[in-house]
Amino acid sequence: MLKKLPKEKMGTSNLGWLESRFHFSFADYRNPNNMNFGVLRVLNDDIIHANSGFDTHPHSNMEIISYIVNGEITHKDSMGNSETLKRGEVQYLSAGDGIYHSEHNLHKTLDLRLLQIWIIPPKQGLQRLYGSKRFKEIDRKNKLLNIVSGQEGNADIKIYQDINIYVSQLEANKTLDFNIKKDRQIYFVQIEGSSQIKDIILNNGDALEIVDLEKLAIKALENSHFLFIEMKKV
């Protein structure tokens, strides 16, 4: 089953300093019929305008991944971590029994765009984790880059939940295939450009739920930047 989710039908918010597109029920976008896709609870496509951001706030019992699309994010947290990340780089935390952090765009003129991904952990009260990885464009150009995996996976970034997150920047007219194991499902996000999967065309901001498919065949209709999350089928 393939279910396209056009960006025009997603929840949105504009707070002035922050513009968001919500793939799932979040904040003022309340939709009890769209709470999650498997263990994927939140996927927000955020634009944080220059010299603004999220002040210090708490999280607990959630695994949070930030994928930077454009601009720079500056992170600080109650574990003593402080760093700035740029395009294609990844920040993650498993909040465990509680963590406080802030996320800011300290640039004076340029916007920050990021995908904020929340994954439900396999159980509560797990040990807190934090880290980042400074991937380069060559790492994802015309190939799939596994940026996050579960503890038994192969990615440099490992969280507790049994998922895999892949990204790619695929040049126009090139294709990539991904074999989907039995009892697994995928949530696909078109970040930039456009792609085709079977007869479905995905443009910047669109998403696709993929269930009961053996092979994911992706064709870039133009220079294409996408991310997908592979997880247990529920």
PDB file of C-alpha atoms in Angstrom:
ATOM      1  CA  MET A   1       0.000   0.000   0.000  1.00  0.00           C
ATOM      2  CA  LEU A   2       1.234   3.454  -0.932  1.00  0.00           C
ATOM      3  CA  LYS A   3      -0.489   6.496   0.567  1.00  0.00           C
ATOM      4  CA  LYS A   4       0.627   9.931  -0.590  1.00  0.00           C
ATOM      5  CA  LEU A   5       0.423  12.778   1.929  1.00  0.00           C
ATOM      6  CA  PRO A   6       0.525  16.098   0.034  1.00  0.00           C
ATOM      7  CA  LYS A   7       2.093  18.948   1.962  1.00  0.00           C
ATOM      8  CA  GLU A   8      -1.007  21.074   1.330  1.00  0.00           C
ATOM      9  CA  LYS A   9      -3.049  18.743   3.550  1.00  0.00           C
ATOM     10  CA  MET A  10      -0.645  18.765   6.484  1.00  0.00           C
ATOM     11  CA  GLY A  11      -0.992  20.904   9.587  1.00  0.00           C
ATOM     12  CA  THR A  12       0.795  24.262   9.588  1.00  0.00           C
ATOM     13  CA  SER A  13       1.778  26.959  12.039  1.00  0.00           C
ATOM     14  CA  ASN A  14       3.333  30.411  11.715  1.00  0.00           C
ATOM     15  CA  LEU A  15       4.531  32.029  14.926  1.00  0.00           C
ATOM     16  CA  GLY A  16       6.487  34.747  13.147  1.00  0.00           C
ATOM     17  CA  TRP A  17       9.895  33.471  14.176  1.00  0.00           C
ATOM     18  CA  LEU A  18       8.941  29.832  13.419  1.00  0.00           C
ATOM     19  CA  GLU A  19       7.077  28.345  10.443  1.00  0.00           C
ATOM     20  CA  SER A  20       6.195  24.659  10.712  1.00  0.00           C
ATOM     21  CA  ARG A  21       4.559  21.919   8.670  1.00  0.00           C
ATOM     22  CA  PHE A  22       3.297  19.081  10.869  1.00  0.00           C
ATOM     23  CA  HIS A  23       3.133  15.584   9.377  1.00  0.00           C
ATOM     24  CA  PHE A  24       1.342  14.336  12.520  1.00  0.00           C
ATOM     25  CA  SER A  25      -0.852  15.829  15.220  1.00  0.00           C
ATOM     26  CA  PHE A  26       1.267  18.367  17.109  1.00  0.00           C
ATOM     27  CA  ALA A  27       0.876  21.674  18.972  1.00  0.00           C
ATOM     28  CA  ASP A  28      -2.237  23.475  17.655  1.00  0.00           C
ATOM     29  CA  TYR A  29      -2.679  20.945  14.844  1.00  0.00           C
ATOM     30  CA  ARG A  30      -4.839  18.394  16.604  1.00  0.00           C
ATOM     31  CA  ASN A  31      -5.903  15.367  14.594  1.00  0.00           C
ATOM     32  CA  PRO A  32      -6.746  12.204  16.559  1.00  0.00           C
ATOM     33  CA  ASN A  33      -6.759  10.243  13.287  1.00  0.00           C
ATOM     34  CA  ASN A  34      -3.176  11.239  12.499  1.00  0.00           C
ATOM     35  CA  MET A  35      -1.162  10.656  15.656  1.00  0.00           C
ATOM     36  CA  ASN A  36       1.705   8.502  14.351  1.00  0.00           C
ATOM     37  CA  PHE A  37       2.978   6.027  11.779  1.00  0.00           C
ATOM     38  CA  GLY A  38       4.278   3.051  13.721  1.00  0.00           C
ATOM     39  CA  VAL A  39       6.893   4.299  16.198  1.00  0.00           C
ATOM     40  CA  LEU A  40       7.218   7.588  14.292  1.00  0.00           C
ATOM     41  CA  ARG A  41       5.322  10.053  16.500  1.00  0.00           C
ATOM     42  CA  VAL A  42       6.402  13.476  15.169  1.00  0.00           C
ATOM     43  CA  LEU A  43       7.879  14.791  11.954  1.00  0.00           C
ATOM     44  CA  ASN A  44       7.967  18.569  11.763  1.00  0.00           C
ATOM     45  CA  ASP A  45       9.420  20.482   8.826  1.00  0.00           C
ATOM     46  CA  ASP A  46      10.543  23.659  10.603  1.00  0.00           C
ATOM     47  CA  ILE A  47      11.850  26.985   9.338  1.00  0.00           C
ATOM     48  CA  ILE A  48      13.422  29.007  12.147  1.00  0.00           C
ATOM     49  CA  HIS A  49      14.073  32.578  11.130  1.00  0.00           C
ATOM     50  CA  ALA A  50      17.343  34.383  11.812  1.00  0.00           C
ATOM     51  CA  ASN A  51      18.319  35.198  15.381  1.00  0.00           C
ATOM     52  CA  SER A  52      15.528  33.191  17.001  1.00  0.00           C
ATOM     53  CA  GLY A  53      14.774  29.690  18.224  1.00  0.00           C
ATOM     54  CA  PHE A  54      13.450  27.380  20.930  1.00  0.00           C
ATOM     55  CA  ASP A  55      14.483  28.517  24.406  1.00  0.00           C
ATOM     56  CA  THR A  56      15.317  25.952  27.085  1.00  0.00           C
ATOM     57  CA  HIS A  57      12.540  23.371  27.465  1.00  0.00           C
ATOM     58  CA  PRO A  58      12.218  19.766  28.733  1.00  0.00           C
ATOM     59  CA  HIS A  59      11.792  16.393  27.021  1.00  0.00           C
ATOM     60  CA  SER A  60      11.451  12.896  28.449  1.00  0.00           C
ATOM     61  CA  ASN A  61      10.951   9.371  27.128  1.00  0.00           C
ATOM     62  CA  MET A  62      11.332  10.300  23.475  1.00  0.00           C
ATOM     63  CA  GLU A  63      14.110   9.821  20.908  1.00  0.00           C
ATOM     64  CA  ILE A  64      14.598  13.006  18.867  1.00  0.00           C
ATOM     65  CA  ILE A  65      16.568  13.384  15.649  1.00  0.00           C
ATOM     66  CA  SER A  66      17.179  16.698  13.886  1.00  0.00           C
ATOM     67  CA  TYR A  67      18.248  16.641  10.242  1.00  0.00           C
ATOM     68  CA  ILE A  68      19.565  20.009   9.081  1.00  0.00           C
ATOM     69  CA  VAL A  69      18.389  20.960   5.581  1.00  0.00           C
ATOM     70  CA  ASN A  70      19.728  24.512   5.366  1.00  0.00           C
ATOM     71  CA  GLY A  71      21.294  27.017   7.734  1.00  0.00           C
ATOM     72  CA  GLU A  72      22.789  26.406  11.176  1.00  0.00           C
ATOM     73  CA  ILE A  73      21.380  25.094  14.444  1.00  0.00           C
ATOM     74  CA  THR A  74      23.004  25.800  17.806  1.00  0.00           C
ATOM     75  CA  HIS A  75      22.189  23.305  20.539  1.00  0.00           C
ATOM     76  CA  LYS A  76      22.717  23.521  24.316  1.00  0.00           C
ATOM     77  CA  ASP A  77      21.445  21.069  26.927  1.00  0.00           C
ATOM     78  CA  SER A  78      21.442  20.164  30.609  1.00  0.00           C
ATOM     79  CA  MET A  79      24.042  17.420  29.987  1.00  0.00           C
ATOM     80  CA  GLY A  80      26.616  20.094  29.111  1.00  0.00           C
ATOM     81  CA  ASN A  81      26.531  19.660  25.331  1.00  0.00           C
ATOM     82  CA  SER A  82      26.898  22.734  23.121  1.00  0.00           C
ATOM     83  CA  GLU A  83      27.513  22.795  19.364  1.00  0.00           C
ATOM     84  CA  THR A  84      26.450  24.220  16.004  1.00  0.00           C
ATOM     85  CA  LEU A  85      25.494  21.999  13.065  1.00  0.00           C
ATOM     86  CA  LYS A  86      24.950  22.738   9.349  1.00  0.00           C
ATOM     87  CA  ARG A  87      23.346  21.279   6.189  1.00  0.00           C
ATOM     88  CA  GLY A  88      23.206  17.494   6.062  1.00  0.00           C
ATOM     89  CA  GLU A  89      24.426  17.105   9.628  1.00  0.00           C
ATOM     90  CA  VAL A  90      22.462  15.246  12.280  1.00  0.00           C
ATOM     91  CA  GLN A  91      21.817  15.745  15.967  1.00  0.00           C
ATOM     92  CA  TYR A  92      20.112  13.172  18.174  1.00  0.00           C
ATOM     93  CA  LEU A  93      19.095  12.626  21.756  1.00  0.00           C
ATOM     94  CA  SER A  94      17.306   9.993  23.739  1.00  0.00           C
ATOM     95  CA  ALA A  95      15.703  12.025  26.472  1.00  0.00           C
ATOM     96  CA  GLY A  96      15.313   9.141  28.929  1.00  0.00           C
ATOM     97  CA  ASP A  97      14.023  10.295  32.303  1.00  0.00           C
ATOM     98  CA  GLY A  98      14.444  13.955  31.355  1.00  0.00           C
ATOM     99  CA  ILE A  99      16.641  16.487  29.617  1.00  0.00           C
ATOM    100  CA  TYR A 100      16.473  20.247  29.098  1.00  0.00           C
ATOM    101  CA  HIS A 101      17.748  21.780  25.879  1.00  0.00           C
ATOM    102  CA  SER A 102      17.550  24.814  23.603  1.00  0.00           C
ATOM    103  CA  GLU A 103      17.789  25.074  19.807  1.00  0.00           C
ATOM    104  CA  HIS A 104      18.565  28.400  18.138  1.00  0.00           C
ATOM    105  CA  ASN A 105      19.352  29.910  14.773  1.00  0.00           C
ATOM    106  CA  LEU A 106      21.945  32.473  15.760  1.00  0.00           C
ATOM    107  CA  HIS A 107      22.676  33.590  12.187  1.00  0.00           C
ATOM    108  CA  LYS A 108      21.887  37.272  11.659  1.00  0.00           C
ATOM    109  CA  THR A 109      20.231  36.928   8.226  1.00  0.00           C
ATOM    110  CA  LEU A 110      19.776  33.308   7.062  1.00  0.00           C
ATOM    111  CA  ASP A 111      16.861  31.012   7.873  1.00  0.00           C
ATOM    112  CA  LEU A 112      17.346  27.539   9.339  1.00  0.00           C
ATOM    113  CA  ARG A 113      15.322  24.633   7.935  1.00  0.00           C
ATOM    114  CA  LEU A 114      15.351  21.287   9.686  1.00  0.00           C
ATOM    115  CA  LEU A 115      13.341  18.106   9.992  1.00  0.00           C
ATOM    116  CA  GLN A 116      12.514  17.351  13.609  1.00  0.00           C
ATOM    117  CA  ILE A 117      11.781  13.642  14.071  1.00  0.00           C
ATOM    118  CA  TRP A 118      10.430  12.086  17.259  1.00  0.00           C
ATOM    119  CA  ILE A 119      10.627   8.320  17.709  1.00  0.00           C
ATOM    120  CA  ILE A 120       8.815   6.453  20.494  1.00  0.00           C
ATOM    121  CA  PRO A 121      11.448   4.491  22.484  1.00  0.00           C
ATOM    122  CA  PRO A 122      10.992   0.756  23.164  1.00  0.00           C
ATOM    123  CA  LYS A 123      10.496   1.477  26.869  1.00  0.00           C
ATOM    124  CA  GLN A 124      10.537   4.368  29.302  1.00  0.00           C
ATOM    125  CA  GLY A 125      13.336   5.474  31.575  1.00  0.00           C
ATOM    126  CA  LEU A 126      16.222   4.517  29.287  1.00  0.00           C
ATOM    127  CA  GLN A 127      19.636   6.063  29.816  1.00  0.00           C
ATOM    128  CA  ARG A 128      19.947   9.504  28.214  1.00  0.00           C
ATOM    129  CA  LEU A 129      21.956   9.759  25.015  1.00  0.00           C
ATOM    130  CA  TYR A 130      23.189  12.739  23.002  1.00  0.00           C
ATOM    131  CA  GLY A 131      25.364  13.025  19.950  1.00  0.00           C
ATOM    132  CA  SER A 132      25.819  14.369  16.452  1.00  0.00           C
ATOM    133  CA  LYS A 133      27.410  13.443  13.151  1.00  0.00           C
ATOM    134  CA  ARG A 134      28.860  15.813  10.569  1.00  0.00           C
ATOM    135  CA  PHE A 135      28.043  14.015   7.335  1.00  0.00           C
ATOM    136  CA  LYS A 136      29.315  15.441   4.042  1.00  0.00           C
ATOM    137  CA  GLU A 137      27.377  15.803   0.781  1.00  0.00           C
ATOM    138  CA  ILE A 138      29.521  13.147  -0.899  1.00  0.00           C
ATOM    139  CA  ASP A 139      28.315  10.660   1.729  1.00  0.00           C
ATOM    140  CA  ARG A 140      24.723  10.862   0.394  1.00  0.00           C
ATOM    141  CA  LYS A 141      25.195  11.884  -3.249  1.00  0.00           C
ATOM    142  CA  ASN A 142      23.553   9.344  -5.590  1.00  0.00           C
ATOM    143  CA  LYS A 143      23.416   6.721  -2.832  1.00  0.00           C
ATOM    144  CA  LEU A 144      21.521   5.912   0.329  1.00  0.00           C
ATOM    145  CA  LEU A 145      23.213   7.031   3.534  1.00  0.00           C
ATOM    146  CA  ASN A 146      22.095   5.283   6.718  1.00  0.00           C
ATOM    147  CA  ILE A 147      22.238   8.156   9.213  1.00  0.00           C
ATOM    148  CA  VAL A 148      20.439   6.526  12.168  1.00  0.00           C
ATOM    149  CA  SER A 149      19.848   2.916  13.212  1.00  0.00           C
ATOM    150  CA  GLY A 150      18.838   0.890  16.223  1.00  0.00           C
ATOM    151  CA  GLN A 151      21.452  -0.561  18.546  1.00  0.00           C
ATOM    152  CA  GLU A 152      21.953  -3.619  16.304  1.00  0.00           C
ATOM    153  CA  GLY A 153      22.238  -1.567  13.112  1.00  0.00           C
ATOM    154  CA  ASN A 154      25.175  -0.232  11.129  1.00  0.00           C
ATOM    155  CA  ALA A 155      24.743   3.536  11.337  1.00  0.00           C
ATOM    156  CA  ASP A 156      27.195   5.723  13.235  1.00  0.00           C
ATOM    157  CA  ILE A 157      24.223   7.153  15.133  1.00  0.00           C
ATOM    158  CA  LYS A 158      22.427   4.502  17.188  1.00  0.00           C
ATOM    159  CA  ILE A 159      19.237   5.040  19.167  1.00  0.00           C
ATOM    160  CA  TYR A 160      17.258   2.528  21.231  1.00  0.00           C
ATOM    161  CA  GLN A 161      14.320   1.980  18.891  1.00  0.00           C
ATOM    162  CA  ASP A 162      14.568  -0.511  16.013  1.00  0.00           C
ATOM    163  CA  ILE A 163      14.498   1.888  13.057  1.00  0.00           C
ATOM    164  CA  ASN A 164      16.709   3.015  10.208  1.00  0.00           C
ATOM    165  CA  ILE A 165      16.799   6.498   8.712  1.00  0.00           C
ATOM    166  CA  TYR A 166      18.255   6.972   5.232  1.00  0.00           C
ATOM    167  CA  VAL A 167      18.911  10.135   3.228  1.00  0.00           C
ATOM    168  CA  SER A 168      20.050  10.790  -0.320  1.00  0.00           C
ATOM    169  CA  GLN A 169      20.712  13.587  -2.771  1.00  0.00           C
ATOM    170  CA  LEU A 170      19.938  11.965  -6.096  1.00  0.00           C
ATOM    171  CA  GLU A 171      20.724  13.651  -9.396  1.00  0.00           C
ATOM    172  CA  ALA A 172      17.996  14.061 -12.021  1.00  0.00           C
ATOM    173  CA  ASN A 173      17.004  10.859 -13.869  1.00  0.00           C
ATOM    174  CA  LYS A 174      19.030   8.603 -11.586  1.00  0.00           C
ATOM    175  CA  THR A 175      17.399   5.790  -9.608  1.00  0.00           C
ATOM    176  CA  LEU A 176      17.932   4.001  -6.307  1.00  0.00           C
ATOM    177  CA  ASP A 177      16.402   0.763  -5.025  1.00  0.00           C
ATOM    178  CA  PHE A 178      15.864  -0.370  -1.449  1.00  0.00           C
ATOM    179  CA  ASN A 179      14.684  -3.860  -0.507  1.00  0.00           C
ATOM    180  CA  ILE A 180      12.067  -3.830   2.241  1.00  0.00           C
ATOM    181  CA  LYS A 181      12.200  -6.758   4.630  1.00  0.00           C
ATOM    182  CA  LYS A 182       9.084  -8.644   5.644  1.00  0.00           C
ATOM    183  CA  ASP A 183       6.971  -6.951   8.330  1.00  0.00           C
ATOM    184  CA  ARG A 184       8.693  -3.588   7.856  1.00  0.00           C
ATOM    185  CA  GLN A 185       7.213  -0.286   6.686  1.00  0.00           C
ATOM    186  CA  ILE A 186       8.552   3.071   5.495  1.00  0.00           C
ATOM    187  CA  TYR A 187       7.695   6.745   5.868  1.00  0.00           C
ATOM    188  CA  PHE A 188       9.220   8.705   2.972  1.00  0.00           C
ATOM    189  CA  VAL A 189       9.753  12.492   2.956  1.00  0.00           C
ATOM    190  CA  GLN A 190      10.595  14.542  -0.130  1.00  0.00           C
ATOM    191  CA  ILE A 191      12.817  17.331   1.218  1.00  0.00           C
ATOM    192  CA  GLU A 192      13.833  19.129  -1.981  1.00  0.00           C
ATOM    193  CA  GLY A 193      13.169  18.584  -5.680  1.00  0.00           C
ATOM    194  CA  SER A 194      10.875  15.792  -6.862  1.00  0.00           C
ATOM    195  CA  SER A 195      10.888  11.992  -7.083  1.00  0.00           C
ATOM    196  CA  GLN A 196       8.708   9.258  -8.502  1.00  0.00           C
ATOM    197  CA  ILE A 197       7.829   6.013  -6.707  1.00  0.00           C
ATOM    198  CA  LYS A 198       5.772   3.700  -8.901  1.00  0.00           C
ATOM    199  CA  ASP A 199       3.228   6.100 -10.445  1.00  0.00           C
ATOM    200  CA  ILE A 200       3.313   8.588  -7.552  1.00  0.00           C
ATOM    201  CA  ILE A 201       5.108  11.914  -7.931  1.00  0.00           C
ATOM    202  CA  LEU A 202       6.398  13.561  -4.759  1.00  0.00           C
ATOM    203  CA  ASN A 203       7.338  17.232  -4.648  1.00  0.00           C
ATOM    204  CA  ASN A 204       9.134  19.292  -2.020  1.00  0.00           C
ATOM    205  CA  GLY A 205       7.388  18.738   1.315  1.00  0.00           C
ATOM    206  CA  ASP A 206       5.245  15.738   0.325  1.00  0.00           C
ATOM    207  CA  ALA A 207       5.363  12.402   2.139  1.00  0.00           C
ATOM    208  CA  LEU A 208       4.476   8.792   1.395  1.00  0.00           C
ATOM    209  CA  GLU A 209       3.405   5.924   3.666  1.00  0.00           C
ATOM    210  CA  ILE A 210       4.695   2.598   2.353  1.00  0.00           C
ATOM    211  CA  VAL A 211       3.288  -0.687   3.671  1.00  0.00           C
ATOM    212  CA  ASP A 212       3.407  -4.207   2.201  1.00  0.00           C
ATOM    213  CA  LEU A 213       5.912  -3.404  -0.542  1.00  0.00           C
ATOM    214  CA  GLU A 214       8.946  -5.595  -1.254  1.00  0.00           C
ATOM    215  CA  LYS A 215      11.117  -3.057  -3.084  1.00  0.00           C
ATOM    216  CA  LEU A 216      11.250   0.723  -2.929  1.00  0.00           C
ATOM    217  CA  ALA A 217      12.307   2.055  -6.350  1.00  0.00           C
ATOM    218  CA  ILE A 218      13.021   5.792  -6.359  1.00  0.00           C
ATOM    219  CA  LYS A 219      13.551   7.876  -9.497  1.00  0.00           C
ATOM    220  CA  ALA A 220      14.698  11.494  -9.303  1.00  0.00           C
ATOM    221  CA  LEU A 221      12.630  13.612 -11.695  1.00  0.00           C
ATOM    222  CA  GLU A 222      14.990  16.510 -10.985  1.00  0.00           C
ATOM    223  CA  ASN A 223      17.798  16.935  -8.490  1.00  0.00           C
ATOM    224  CA  SER A 224      16.183  15.322  -5.481  1.00  0.00           C
ATOM    225  CA  HIS A 225      16.837  15.327  -1.733  1.00  0.00           C
ATOM    226  CA  PHE A 226      14.834  12.897   0.389  1.00  0.00           C
ATOM    227  CA  LEU A 227      14.754  11.023   3.696  1.00  0.00           C
ATOM    228  CA  PHE A 228      12.930   7.907   4.756  1.00  0.00           C
ATOM    229  CA  ILE A 229      12.374   6.056   8.025  1.00  0.00           C
ATOM    230  CA  GLU A 230      12.226   2.254   7.965  1.00  0.00           C
ATOM    231  CA  MET A 231      10.622   0.503  10.955  1.00  0.00           C
ATOM    232  CA  LYS A 232       8.598  -2.450  12.176  1.00  0.00           C
ATOM    233  CA  LYS A 233       5.172  -2.807  10.658  1.00  0.00           C
ATOM    234  CA  VAL A 234       2.324  -2.356  13.139  1.00  0.00           C
TER     235      VAL A 234
END
